[in-house]
Tab-separated table of C-alpha atoms and ligand atoms in Angstrom:
chain	number	residue	atom	x	y	z
E	214	MET	CA	2.014	-18.487	-42.986
E	215	PRO	CA	3.419	-17.363	-39.621
E	216	HIS	CA	6.889	-18.569	-38.724
E	217	THR	CA	6.278	-21.696	-36.611
E	218	VAL	CA	8.596	-23.346	-34.092
E	219	SER	CA	7.938	-26.519	-32.163
E	220	THR	CA	10.574	-26.781	-29.460
E	221	PRO	CA	11.363	-24.494	-26.508
E	222	GLN	CA	14.978	-24.332	-27.729
E	223	SER	CA	14.027	-23.183	-31.230
E	224	TRP	CA	11.756	-20.450	-29.807
E	225	ARG	CA	14.544	-19.294	-27.453
E	226	SER	CA	17.056	-18.954	-30.260
E	227	LEU	CA	14.510	-17.071	-32.426
E	228	HIS	CA	13.580	-14.835	-29.475
E	229	LYS	CA	17.235	-13.833	-29.064
E	230	ARG	CA	17.256	-12.569	-32.645
E	231	ILE	CA	14.258	-10.217	-32.269
E	232	SER	CA	14.240	-7.045	-30.216
E	233	GLY	CA	11.596	-5.047	-28.377
E	234	THR	CA	8.546	-6.133	-26.405
E	235	LEU	CA	6.821	-9.483	-26.838
E	236	GLY	CA	3.116	-10.232	-26.357
E	237	PHE	CA	2.160	-13.846	-25.712
E	238	VAL	CA	-1.246	-15.447	-26.425
E	239	PRO	CA	-1.517	-19.054	-25.172
E	240	THR	CA	-4.227	-21.096	-26.913
E	241	MET	CA	-5.292	-24.662	-27.541
E	242	GLY	CA	-5.976	-23.797	-31.182
E	243	ASN	CA	-9.329	-24.043	-32.969
E	244	LEU	CA	-9.140	-20.268	-33.046
E	245	HIS	CA	-12.291	-18.119	-33.119
E	246	ALA	CA	-12.906	-14.369	-33.172
E	247	GLY	CA	-12.323	-14.169	-29.399
E	248	HIS	CA	-8.777	-15.531	-29.763
E	249	LEU	CA	-8.140	-13.222	-32.702
E	250	ASP	CA	-9.148	-10.234	-30.538
E	251	LEU	CA	-6.412	-11.218	-28.076
E	252	VAL	CA	-3.863	-11.525	-30.882
E	253	ARG	CA	-4.858	-8.147	-32.366
E	254	ARG	CA	-4.546	-6.495	-28.990
E	255	ALA	CA	-1.168	-8.147	-28.411
E	256	LEU	CA	0.005	-6.878	-31.819
E	257	ASP	CA	-1.204	-3.365	-30.949
E	258	GLU	CA	0.636	-3.309	-27.647
E	259	ASN	CA	3.901	-5.105	-28.485
E	260	ASP	CA	6.664	-5.196	-31.061
E	261	HIS	CA	6.259	-8.960	-31.603
E	262	VAL	CA	3.637	-11.564	-30.759
E	263	LEU	CA	3.917	-15.264	-30.037
E	264	VAL	CA	0.801	-17.462	-30.180
E	265	SER	CA	1.086	-20.957	-28.714
E	266	ILE	CA	-1.107	-23.763	-30.010
E	267	PHE	CA	-1.051	-26.772	-27.711
E	268	VAL	CA	-3.981	-28.966	-26.682
E	269	ASN	CA	-2.875	-29.590	-23.123
E	270	PRO	CA	-3.804	-33.141	-22.048
E	271	THR	CA	-3.322	-32.526	-18.311
E	272	GLN	CA	-6.190	-30.039	-18.015
E	273	PHE	CA	-8.883	-32.342	-19.459
E	274	ASN	CA	-10.938	-34.374	-17.016
E	275	GLN	CA	-12.098	-36.863	-19.592
E	276	GLN	CA	-10.068	-38.522	-22.298
E	277	SER	CA	-13.150	-38.271	-24.574
E	278	ASP	CA	-13.209	-34.459	-24.206
E	279	PHE	CA	-9.488	-34.304	-25.025
E	280	ASP	CA	-9.995	-36.553	-28.058
E	281	ALA	CA	-13.008	-34.531	-29.242
E	282	TYR	CA	-11.149	-31.210	-29.000
E	283	ALA	CA	-10.945	-29.924	-32.591
E	284	ARG	CA	-7.397	-29.775	-33.986
E	285	THR	CA	-7.417	-27.244	-36.832
E	286	PHE	CA	-3.777	-26.234	-37.126
E	287	GLU	CA	-3.791	-25.296	-40.830
E	288	GLU	CA	-6.937	-23.152	-40.479
E	289	ASP	CA	-5.553	-21.555	-37.294
E	290	CYS	CA	-2.332	-20.583	-39.086
E	291	ALA	CA	-4.327	-19.137	-42.002
E	292	LYS	CA	-6.383	-16.997	-39.580
E	293	LEU	CA	-3.218	-15.778	-37.886
E	294	ASP	CA	-1.596	-15.103	-41.237
E	295	ALA	CA	-4.461	-12.747	-42.074
E	296	LEU	CA	-3.463	-10.632	-39.030
E	297	GLN	CA	0.197	-10.611	-40.027
E	298	ASP	CA	1.546	-7.202	-41.080
E	299	ALA	CA	4.351	-6.328	-43.477
E	300	GLU	CA	6.931	-6.676	-40.701
E	301	LYS	CA	5.910	-10.299	-40.014
E	302	ARG	CA	5.824	-9.822	-36.277
E	303	LEU	CA	3.656	-12.826	-35.472
E	304	TYR	CA	5.102	-16.259	-34.565
E	305	VAL	CA	3.532	-19.587	-33.642
E	306	PHE	CA	4.799	-22.032	-31.031
E	307	ALA	CA	3.271	-25.469	-31.614
E	308	PRO	CA	5.010	-27.997	-29.380
E	309	GLN	CA	4.274	-31.684	-28.901
E	310	GLU	CA	3.514	-33.270	-25.554
E	311	LYS	CA	7.096	-34.558	-25.170
E	312	HIS	CA	8.455	-31.005	-25.493
E	313	ILE	CA	6.198	-29.674	-22.738
E	314	TYR	CA	6.247	-32.654	-20.395
E	315	PRO	CA	9.795	-34.099	-20.523
E	316	ASP	CA	9.194	-35.068	-16.867
E	317	GLY	CA	5.980	-36.940	-17.670
E	318	TYR	CA	4.004	-34.407	-15.580
E	319	ALA	CA	5.893	-35.193	-12.372
E	320	VAL	CA	6.258	-31.507	-11.478
E	321	LYS	CA	2.945	-29.656	-11.002
E	322	VAL	CA	1.661	-26.271	-9.879
E	323	LEU	CA	-0.906	-26.534	-7.102
E	324	GLU	CA	-3.073	-23.625	-5.980
E	325	ALA	CA	-4.999	-24.811	-2.954
E	326	GLU	CA	-7.649	-22.133	-2.410
E	327	ASP	CA	-9.477	-20.518	-5.329
E	328	SER	CA	-8.915	-23.566	-7.525
E	329	GLU	CA	-11.067	-25.720	-5.239
E	330	VAL	CA	-14.371	-23.969	-5.952
E	331	LEU	CA	-16.685	-23.640	-8.984
E	332	GLU	CA	-14.815	-25.089	-11.992
E	333	GLY	CA	-12.339	-26.763	-9.642
E	334	LYS	CA	-15.107	-28.557	-7.775
E	335	PHE	CA	-16.634	-29.971	-10.954
E	336	ARG	CA	-13.370	-30.535	-12.820
E	337	PRO	CA	-10.887	-31.993	-10.310
E	338	GLY	CA	-7.283	-31.516	-11.381
E	339	HIS	CA	-8.205	-29.150	-14.207
E	340	PHE	CA	-6.560	-26.086	-12.690
E	341	THR	CA	-3.404	-27.935	-11.698
E	342	GLY	CA	-3.009	-29.027	-15.318
E	343	MET	CA	-3.828	-25.544	-16.593
E	344	LEU	CA	-1.495	-23.701	-14.179
E	345	THR	CA	1.318	-26.159	-14.833
E	346	VAL	CA	1.136	-25.712	-18.594
E	347	VAL	CA	0.712	-21.930	-18.341
E	348	LEU	CA	3.792	-21.644	-16.117
E	349	LYS	CA	5.811	-23.732	-18.573
E	350	LEU	CA	4.550	-21.704	-21.543
E	351	LEU	CA	5.227	-18.379	-19.791
E	352	ASN	CA	8.755	-19.520	-18.933
E	353	ILE	CA	9.373	-20.630	-22.508
E	354	ALA	CA	7.822	-17.543	-24.142
E	355	ASP	CA	9.663	-15.081	-21.880
E	356	ALA	CA	7.186	-12.378	-22.896
E	357	THR	CA	6.587	-8.829	-21.708
E	358	ARG	CA	2.793	-9.333	-21.564
E	359	ALA	CA	0.490	-12.362	-21.723
E	360	TYR	CA	-3.156	-12.113	-22.793
E	361	PHE	CA	-6.041	-14.094	-21.260
E	362	GLY	CA	-9.775	-13.856	-21.940
E	363	GLU	CA	-12.255	-13.028	-19.174
E	364	LYS	CA	-14.520	-15.788	-20.459
E	365	ASP	CA	-12.463	-18.235	-18.384
E	366	PHE	CA	-12.612	-15.919	-15.403
E	367	GLN	CA	-11.422	-18.371	-12.752
E	368	GLN	CA	-8.514	-19.331	-15.014
E	369	LEU	CA	-7.558	-15.670	-15.397
E	370	LEU	CA	-7.787	-15.120	-11.632
E	371	LEU	CA	-5.577	-18.136	-10.923
E	372	VAL	CA	-3.013	-17.212	-13.577
E	373	ARG	CA	-2.751	-13.716	-12.086
E	374	LYS	CA	-2.404	-15.176	-8.628
E	375	MET	CA	0.325	-17.573	-9.795
E	376	ALA	CA	2.187	-14.763	-11.578
E	377	GLU	CA	2.111	-12.638	-8.410
E	378	SER	CA	2.927	-15.464	-5.985
E	379	LEU	CA	5.841	-16.777	-8.038
E	380	PHE	CA	7.110	-13.292	-9.004
E	381	LEU	CA	6.839	-14.035	-12.714
E	382	PRO	CA	8.310	-11.171	-14.744
E	383	VAL	CA	5.308	-10.845	-17.050
E	384	GLU	CA	2.237	-8.610	-17.117
E	385	ILE	CA	-1.019	-10.594	-17.255
E	386	VAL	CA	-3.504	-8.689	-19.433
E	387	PRO	CA	-7.240	-9.530	-19.080
E	388	CYS	CA	-9.358	-9.168	-22.244
E	389	PRO	CA	-13.167	-8.870	-22.441
E	390	THR	CA	-15.304	-11.816	-23.567
E	391	ARG	CA	-16.236	-11.772	-27.237
E	392	ARG	CA	-19.912	-12.674	-27.783
E	393	GLU	CA	-22.058	-13.794	-30.689
E	394	GLU	CA	-24.904	-11.460	-31.766
E	395	ASP	CA	-27.332	-13.243	-29.418
E	396	GLY	CA	-24.961	-12.966	-26.449
E	397	LEU	CA	-23.448	-16.469	-26.399
E	398	ALA	CA	-19.818	-16.271	-25.272
E	399	MET	CA	-17.502	-17.447	-28.052
E	400	SER	CA	-15.875	-20.791	-27.351
E	401	SER	CA	-14.296	-23.556	-29.391
E	402	ARG	CA	-16.862	-25.920	-27.846
E	403	ASN	CA	-19.855	-24.041	-29.378
E	404	ALA	CA	-19.223	-25.775	-32.694
E	405	ARG	CA	-20.272	-29.054	-31.053
E	406	LEU	CA	-23.826	-27.786	-30.339
E	407	SER	CA	-26.666	-29.001	-32.577
E	408	ALA	CA	-28.671	-26.278	-34.365
E	409	GLU	CA	-31.402	-26.527	-31.731
E	410	GLU	CA	-28.911	-26.434	-28.841
E	411	ARG	CA	-27.091	-23.508	-30.416
E	412	GLU	CA	-30.311	-21.506	-30.430
E	413	LYS	CA	-31.001	-22.343	-26.804
E	414	ALA	CA	-27.400	-21.722	-25.694
E	415	ALA	CA	-27.856	-17.926	-25.764
E	416	LEU	CA	-30.249	-18.269	-22.836
E	417	LEU	CA	-27.324	-18.940	-20.521
E	418	TYR	CA	-26.107	-15.371	-20.905
E	419	ALA	CA	-29.644	-13.980	-20.804
E	420	ARG	CA	-30.472	-15.786	-17.547
E	421	LEU	CA	-27.147	-14.824	-16.005
E	422	SER	CA	-27.862	-11.182	-16.816
E	423	ASP	CA	-31.220	-11.239	-15.006
E	424	PHE	CA	-30.403	-9.639	-11.684
E	425	SER	CA	-34.034	-9.650	-10.599
E	426	ARG	CA	-33.441	-13.362	-9.847
E	427	SER	CA	-31.102	-14.855	-7.244
E	428	ASP	CA	-28.351	-17.289	-8.232
E	429	ALA	CA	-30.536	-20.172	-7.011
E	430	GLN	CA	-33.504	-18.936	-9.050
E	431	VAL	CA	-31.329	-18.649	-12.163
E	432	MET	CA	-30.229	-22.285	-11.610
E	433	LYS	CA	-33.884	-23.358	-11.539
E	434	THR	CA	-34.759	-21.307	-14.611
E	435	LEU	CA	-31.868	-22.839	-16.546
E	436	GLU	CA	-33.113	-26.303	-15.589
E	437	LYS	CA	-36.548	-25.413	-16.926
E	438	ASP	CA	-34.895	-24.150	-20.111
E	439	GLY	CA	-33.388	-27.609	-20.635
E	440	PHE	CA	-29.841	-27.035	-19.344
E	441	LYS	CA	-28.143	-29.143	-16.702
E	442	PRO	CA	-26.568	-26.365	-14.630
E	443	GLU	CA	-23.621	-27.222	-12.374
E	444	TYR	CA	-23.398	-23.888	-10.625
E	445	VAL	CA	-24.572	-20.286	-10.717
E	446	GLU	CA	-22.632	-18.340	-8.137
E	447	THR	CA	-21.610	-14.785	-7.363
E	448	ARG	CA	-17.955	-14.458	-6.360
E	449	TRP	CA	-15.053	-12.136	-7.042
E	450	ARG	CA	-17.651	-9.475	-8.023
E	451	ARG	CA	-18.759	-11.632	-10.956
E	452	ARG	CA	-21.730	-13.878	-11.541
E	453	LEU	CA	-20.393	-17.164	-12.914
E	454	ALA	CA	-22.134	-20.231	-14.302
E	455	ALA	CA	-21.479	-23.618	-15.859
E	456	ALA	CA	-24.201	-25.664	-17.511
E	457	TRP	CA	-24.445	-28.632	-19.817
E	458	LEU	CA	-26.493	-28.467	-22.966
E	459	GLY	CA	-26.591	-31.967	-24.431
E	460	ASN	CA	-22.970	-33.138	-24.455
E	461	VAL	CA	-21.489	-29.659	-24.387
E	462	ARG	CA	-20.417	-27.905	-21.201
E	463	LEU	CA	-20.814	-24.131	-21.418
E	464	ILE	CA	-19.332	-21.607	-19.002
E	465	ASP	CA	-19.877	-17.878	-18.779
E	466	ASN	CA	-19.553	-14.982	-16.355
E	467	ILE	CA	-20.450	-11.320	-16.190
E	468	PRO	CA	-19.689	-8.509	-13.759
E	469	ALA	CA	-22.013	-8.700	-10.761
E	470	GLU	CA	-24.704	-6.069	-10.310
E	471	SER	CA	-24.527	-2.689	-11.985
E	472	GLY	CA	-21.648	-3.477	-14.345
E	473	ALA	CA	-23.514	-6.514	-15.597
E	474	GLN	CA	-26.709	-4.635	-16.216
E	475	LYS	CA	-24.757	-2.272	-18.414
E	476	GLU	CA	-22.975	-5.088	-20.234
E	477	GLY	CA	-26.191	-7.126	-20.406
E	478	LYS	CA	-28.280	-4.433	-22.041
E	479	LYS	CA	-26.949	-5.129	-25.491
E	480	HIS	CA	-27.790	-8.835	-25.582
E	481	ALA	CA	-30.029	-9.849	-22.703
E	482	VAL	CA	-33.328	-11.407	-23.750
E	483	VAL	CA	-35.033	-12.279	-20.481
E	484	SER	CA	-38.602	-13.498	-20.413
F	244	PAF	O1	-7.662	-21.100	-22.178
F	244	PAF	C1	-7.036	-21.979	-22.805
F	244	PAF	O2	-7.162	-22.140	-24.019
F	244	PAF	C2	-6.095	-22.894	-22.035
F	244	PAF	O3	-6.571	-23.132	-20.759
F	244	PAF	C3	-4.645	-22.370	-21.984
F	244	PAF	C4	-4.542	-21.059	-21.225
F	244	PAF	C5	-4.108	-22.174	-23.400
F	244	PAF	C6	-3.741	-23.388	-21.286
F	244	PAF	O4	-3.754	-24.620	-21.943
């Protein structure tokens, strides 16, 4: 199993003993193929890789969502172990809440512009919690590069903005969204869909990829499909959407216009 540390101090002392570049992959665990892509890429591009597993309470809007978040630490470590090479270059940082929030969340990172729209509008406080934990994790990891998926596009944008604004000495590396065969973006939350919902869920990507329809028309189509869409909006040269299917909130985004048509070709099933 990968060497695991649980306190910032123990990671720091281990970090001092290894040399070369470090890639960092922050996660909340319940790892799927999308996370493993990030870890593989980090291993390819760095001498060592640190994966953090921490279900961050401050970025959840509802206690029930936090409680329902699957904790699968043993399975996660086994998946990471399978990527481990002979040199054992992969480490896990799995802190507890008290290690990350010794201040009880008194100090926070606030971005007051791009965090107010889309996800920020529907999930108040989410990005403050996310940016705060990411800043702490980046400071603890002290990595050369940190890897974030494009699936959470607004998160990636805000993390990049924070890194630039606060002069963080780390390169933020964006990684493409990993999709299921039918186009559904991989997410830890997909496991909570019923079989019927899972089948329908692929329509989110298909509808998003239909550039013959406006954002407003896609919203309406998703409603007819049985989703409860929160937004479909084109911004930052992406088309982004969030929609509920039963009790599961799905998000996705694709490049706007021509890029999307190219990306969409492989999966889009638009009727
Ligand atoms: O994308 C996630 O899993 C989380 O938002 C992150 C970046 C690990 C911070 O808790």
